[in-house]
Amino acid sequence: MEVRVTEDLAACLALRRTVFIEEQGVPEADEVDDLDGQAVHLLALVDGVPMGSARLLRSGETGKIGRVCVLAAARGTGLGVALMEKALAVLAEDRALQRAKLGAQTHAMGFYERLGFVAEGAEYLDAGIPHRDMVRSLR
C-alpha cells in the first residue's frame, strides 16, 4: 500500500462519491464544495488501485483533515491508519501549523482517538450524519 500527495482530483472525487454519496447517502451538494481547489489531496493505493483519499486545508495554526474515505474492500487493512499518518506528516511539515483538526463521524471516533485525537465541542449534524470535532497537536 502507498499513500501519496496527488494532483489526481478525479480519483479522489470518485472515491468520495462511492463512500459518501452512494454508500452513506450524503447529498452531492454537501459533498462537493469549492475548497478542493485550495486543498492538498492524498490518495491511498493498493497495488496501484485508488482505495482511499483525504484532503488537507490550512487555517491559521490549524491543519484541517477532511473528506477521509476508504473503500469498503480496504477497511480494516491498515489503509486508513496509513492515510491518516501521511496526512499528519504532511501537515507537520508546515512549521506554522500547531494542531490538526477534523470532523469525525461519531461512529469513527474510536479510530481517530487511537491516532491521538481528542473530541472537543458538542455533537452536530453534517449532511445528516452525527459528527464531533476532534483535535491533536502536530508538535
mmCIF file with all atom_site columns, N, CA, C and O in Angstrom, residues 74-92:
data_model
loop_
_atom_site.group_PDB
_atom_site.id
_atom_site.type_symbol
_atom_site.label_atom_id
_atom_site.label_alt_id
_atom_site.label_comp_id
_atom_site.label_asym_id
_atom_site.label_entity_id
_atom_site.label_seq_id
_atom_site.pdbx_PDB_ins_code
_atom_site.Cartn_x
_atom_site.Cartn_y
_atom_site.Cartn_z
_atom_site.occupancy
_atom_site.B_iso_or_equiv
_atom_site.pdbx_formal_charge
_atom_site.auth_seq_id
_atom_site.auth_comp_id
_atom_site.auth_asym_id
_atom_site.auth_atom_id
_atom_site.pdbx_PDB_model_num
ATOM 1  N N  . ALA A 1 74 ? -11.218 -2.119 1.477  1.00 0.00 ? 74 ALA A N  1
ATOM 2  C CA . ALA A 1 74 ? -9.909  -1.872 2.093  1.00 0.00 ? 74 ALA A CA 1
ATOM 3  C C  . ALA A 1 74 ? -10.006 -1.522 3.578  1.00 0.00 ? 74 ALA A C  1
ATOM 4  O O  . ALA A 1 74 ? -8.988  -1.308 4.221  1.00 0.00 ? 74 ALA A O  1
ATOM 5  N N  . ARG A 1 75 ? -11.201 -1.492 4.125  1.00 0.00 ? 75 ARG A N  1
ATOM 6  C CA . ARG A 1 75 ? -11.346 -1.170 5.548  1.00 0.00 ? 75 ARG A CA 1
ATOM 7  C C  . ARG A 1 75 ? -10.829 -2.324 6.393  1.00 0.00 ? 75 ARG A C  1
ATOM 8  O O  . ARG A 1 75 ? -10.994 -3.485 6.044  1.00 0.00 ? 75 ARG A O  1
ATOM 9  N N  . GLY A 1 76 ? -10.199 -1.961 7.490  1.00 0.00 ? 76 GLY A N  1
ATOM 10 C CA . GLY A 1 76 ? -9.655  -2.975 8.385  1.00 0.00 ? 76 GLY A CA 1
ATOM 11 C C  . GLY A 1 76 ? -8.299  -3.508 7.957  1.00 0.00 ? 76 GLY A C  1
ATOM 12 O O  . GLY A 1 76 ? -7.776  -4.438 8.573  1.00 0.00 ? 76 GLY A O  1
ATOM 13 N N  . THR A 1 77 ? -7.712  -2.928 6.920  1.00 0.00 ? 77 THR A N  1
ATOM 14 C CA . THR A 1 77 ? -6.422  -3.408 6.405  1.00 0.00 ? 77 THR A CA 1
ATOM 15 C C  . THR A 1 77 ? -5.245  -2.555 6.864  1.00 0.00 ? 77 THR A C  1
ATOM 16 O O  . THR A 1 77 ? -4.103  -2.865 6.536  1.00 0.00 ? 77 THR A O  1
ATOM 17 N N  . GLY A 1 78 ? -5.519  -1.474 7.579  1.00 0.00 ? 78 GLY A N  1
ATOM 18 C CA . GLY A 1 78 ? -4.473  -0.538 7.969  1.00 0.00 ? 78 GLY A CA 1
ATOM 19 C C  . GLY A 1 78 ? -4.338  0.630  7.008  1.00 0.00 ? 78 GLY A C  1
ATOM 20 O O  . GLY A 1 78 ? -3.557  1.546  7.249  1.00 0.00 ? 78 GLY A O  1
ATOM 21 N N  . LEU A 1 79 ? -5.095  0.606  5.923  1.00 0.00 ? 79 LEU A N  1
ATOM 22 C CA . LEU A 1 79 ? -5.013  1.676  4.933  1.00 0.00 ? 79 LEU A CA 1
ATOM 23 C C  . LEU A 1 79 ? -5.457  3.014  5.522  1.00 0.00 ? 79 LEU A C  1
ATOM 24 O O  . LEU A 1 79 ? -4.843  4.044  5.274  1.00 0.00 ? 79 LEU A O  1
ATOM 25 N N  . GLY A 1 80 ? -6.513  3.005  6.315  1.00 0.00 ? 80 GLY A N  1
ATOM 26 C CA . GLY A 1 80 ? -6.993  4.238  6.936  1.00 0.00 ? 80 GLY A CA 1
ATOM 27 C C  . GLY A 1 80 ? -5.951  4.836  7.871  1.00 0.00 ? 80 GLY A C  1
ATOM 28 O O  . GLY A 1 80 ? -5.751  6.052  7.896  1.00 0.00 ? 80 GLY A O  1
ATOM 29 N N  . VAL A 1 81 ? -5.275  3.984  8.642  1.00 0.00 ? 81 VAL A N  1
ATOM 30 C CA . VAL A 1 81 ? -4.215  4.456  9.535  1.00 0.00 ? 81 VAL A CA 1
ATOM 31 C C  . VAL A 1 81 ? -3.082  5.055  8.707  1.00 0.00 ? 81 VAL A C  1
ATOM 32 O O  . VAL A 1 81 ? -2.582  6.143  9.014  1.00 0.00 ? 81 VAL A O  1
ATOM 33 N N  . ALA A 1 82 ? -2.683  4.376  7.637  1.00 0.00 ? 82 ALA A N  1
ATOM 34 C CA . ALA A 1 82 ? -1.613  4.886  6.769  1.00 0.00 ? 82 ALA A CA 1
ATOM 35 C C  . ALA A 1 82 ? -2.005  6.228  6.155  1.00 0.00 ? 82 ALA A C  1
ATOM 36 O O  . ALA A 1 82 ? -1.178  7.144  6.066  1.00 0.00 ? 82 ALA A O  1
ATOM 37 N N  . LEU A 1 83 ? -3.250  6.364  5.757  1.00 0.00 ? 83 LEU A N  1
ATOM 38 C CA . LEU A 1 83 ? -3.750  7.610  5.176  1.00 0.00 ? 83 LEU A CA 1
ATOM 39 C C  . LEU A 1 83 ? -3.671  8.741  6.199  1.00 0.00 ? 83 LEU A C  1
ATOM 40 O O  . LEU A 1 83 ? -3.182  9.838  5.907  1.00 0.00 ? 83 LEU A O  1
ATOM 41 N N  . MET A 1 84 ? -4.099  8.463  7.430  1.00 0.00 ? 84 MET A N  1
ATOM 42 C CA . MET A 1 84 ? -4.062  9.490  8.477  1.00 0.00 ? 84 MET A CA 1
ATOM 43 C C  . MET A 1 84 ? -2.635  9.825  8.883  1.00 0.00 ? 84 MET A C  1
ATOM 44 O O  . MET A 1 84 ? -2.314  10.995 9.135  1.00 0.00 ? 84 MET A O  1
ATOM 45 N N  . GLU A 1 85 ? -1.775  8.825  8.960  1.00 0.00 ? 85 GLU A N  1
ATOM 46 C CA . GLU A 1 85 ? -0.378  9.099  9.309  1.00 0.00 ? 85 GLU A CA 1
ATOM 47 C C  . GLU A 1 85 ? 0.286   9.989  8.262  1.00 0.00 ? 85 GLU A C  1
ATOM 48 O O  . GLU A 1 85 ? 1.049   10.895 8.598  1.00 0.00 ? 85 GLU A O  1
ATOM 49 N N  . LYS A 1 86 ? -0.013  9.753  6.997  1.00 0.00 ? 86 LYS A N  1
ATOM 50 C CA . LYS A 1 86 ? 0.524   10.600 5.933  1.00 0.00 ? 86 LYS A CA 1
ATOM 51 C C  . LYS A 1 86 ? -0.043  12.011 6.042  1.00 0.00 ? 86 LYS A C  1
ATOM 52 O O  . LYS A 1 86 ? 0.683   13.006 5.882  1.00 0.00 ? 86 LYS A O  1
ATOM 53 N N  . ALA A 1 87 ? -1.340  12.121 6.327  1.00 0.00 ? 87 ALA A N  1
ATOM 54 C CA . ALA A 1 87 ? -1.967  13.437 6.482  1.00 0.00 ? 87 ALA A CA 1
ATOM 55 C C  . ALA A 1 87 ? -1.278  14.219 7.599  1.00 0.00 ? 87 ALA A C  1
ATOM 56 O O  . ALA A 1 87 ? -0.941  15.402 7.427  1.00 0.00 ? 87 ALA A O  1
ATOM 57 N N  . LEU A 1 88 ? -1.050  13.568 8.731  1.00 0.00 ? 88 LEU A N  1
ATOM 58 C CA . LEU A 1 88 ? -0.407  14.242 9.857  1.00 0.00 ? 88 LEU A CA 1
ATOM 59 C C  . LEU A 1 88 ? 1.034   14.623 9.518  1.00 0.00 ? 88 LEU A C  1
ATOM 60 O O  . LEU A 1 88 ? 1.501   15.704 9.889  1.00 0.00 ? 88 LEU A O  1
ATOM 61 N N  . ALA A 1 89 ? 1.735   13.760 8.804  1.00 0.00 ? 89 ALA A N  1
ATOM 62 C CA . ALA A 1 89 ? 3.118   14.047 8.417  1.00 0.00 ? 89 ALA A CA 1
ATOM 63 C C  . ALA A 1 89 ? 3.191   15.239 7.467  1.00 0.00 ? 89 ALA A C  1
ATOM 64 O O  . ALA A 1 89 ? 4.054   16.109 7.611  1.00 0.00 ? 89 ALA A O  1
ATOM 65 N N  . VAL A 1 90 ? 2.279   15.297 6.502  1.00 0.00 ? 90 VAL A N  1
ATOM 66 C CA . VAL A 1 90 ? 2.264   16.419 5.554  1.00 0.00 ? 90 VAL A CA 1
ATOM 67 C C  . VAL A 1 90 ? 1.959   17.722 6.288  1.00 0.00 ? 90 VAL A C  1
ATOM 68 O O  . VAL A 1 90 ? 2.620   18.740 6.067  1.00 0.00 ? 90 VAL A O  1
ATOM 69 N N  . LEU A 1 91 ? 0.986   17.697 7.188  1.00 0.00 ? 91 LEU A N  1
ATOM 70 C CA . LEU A 1 91 ? 0.663   18.911 7.946  1.00 0.00 ? 91 LEU A CA 1
ATOM 71 C C  . LEU A 1 91 ? 1.838   19.334 8.832  1.00 0.00 ? 91 LEU A C  1
ATOM 72 O O  . LEU A 1 91 ? 2.139   20.516 8.947  1.00 0.00 ? 91 LEU A O  1
ATOM 73 N N  . ALA A 1 92 ? 2.504   18.369 9.456  1.00 0.00 ? 92 ALA A N  1
ATOM 74 C CA . ALA A 1 92 ? 3.609   18.674 10.366 1.00 0.00 ? 92 ALA A CA 1
ATOM 75 C C  . ALA A 1 92 ? 4.801   19.305 9.641  1.00 0.00 ? 92 ALA A C  1
ATOM 76 O O  . ALA A 1 92 ? 5.616   19.993 10.275 1.00 0.00 ? 92 ALA A O  1
#
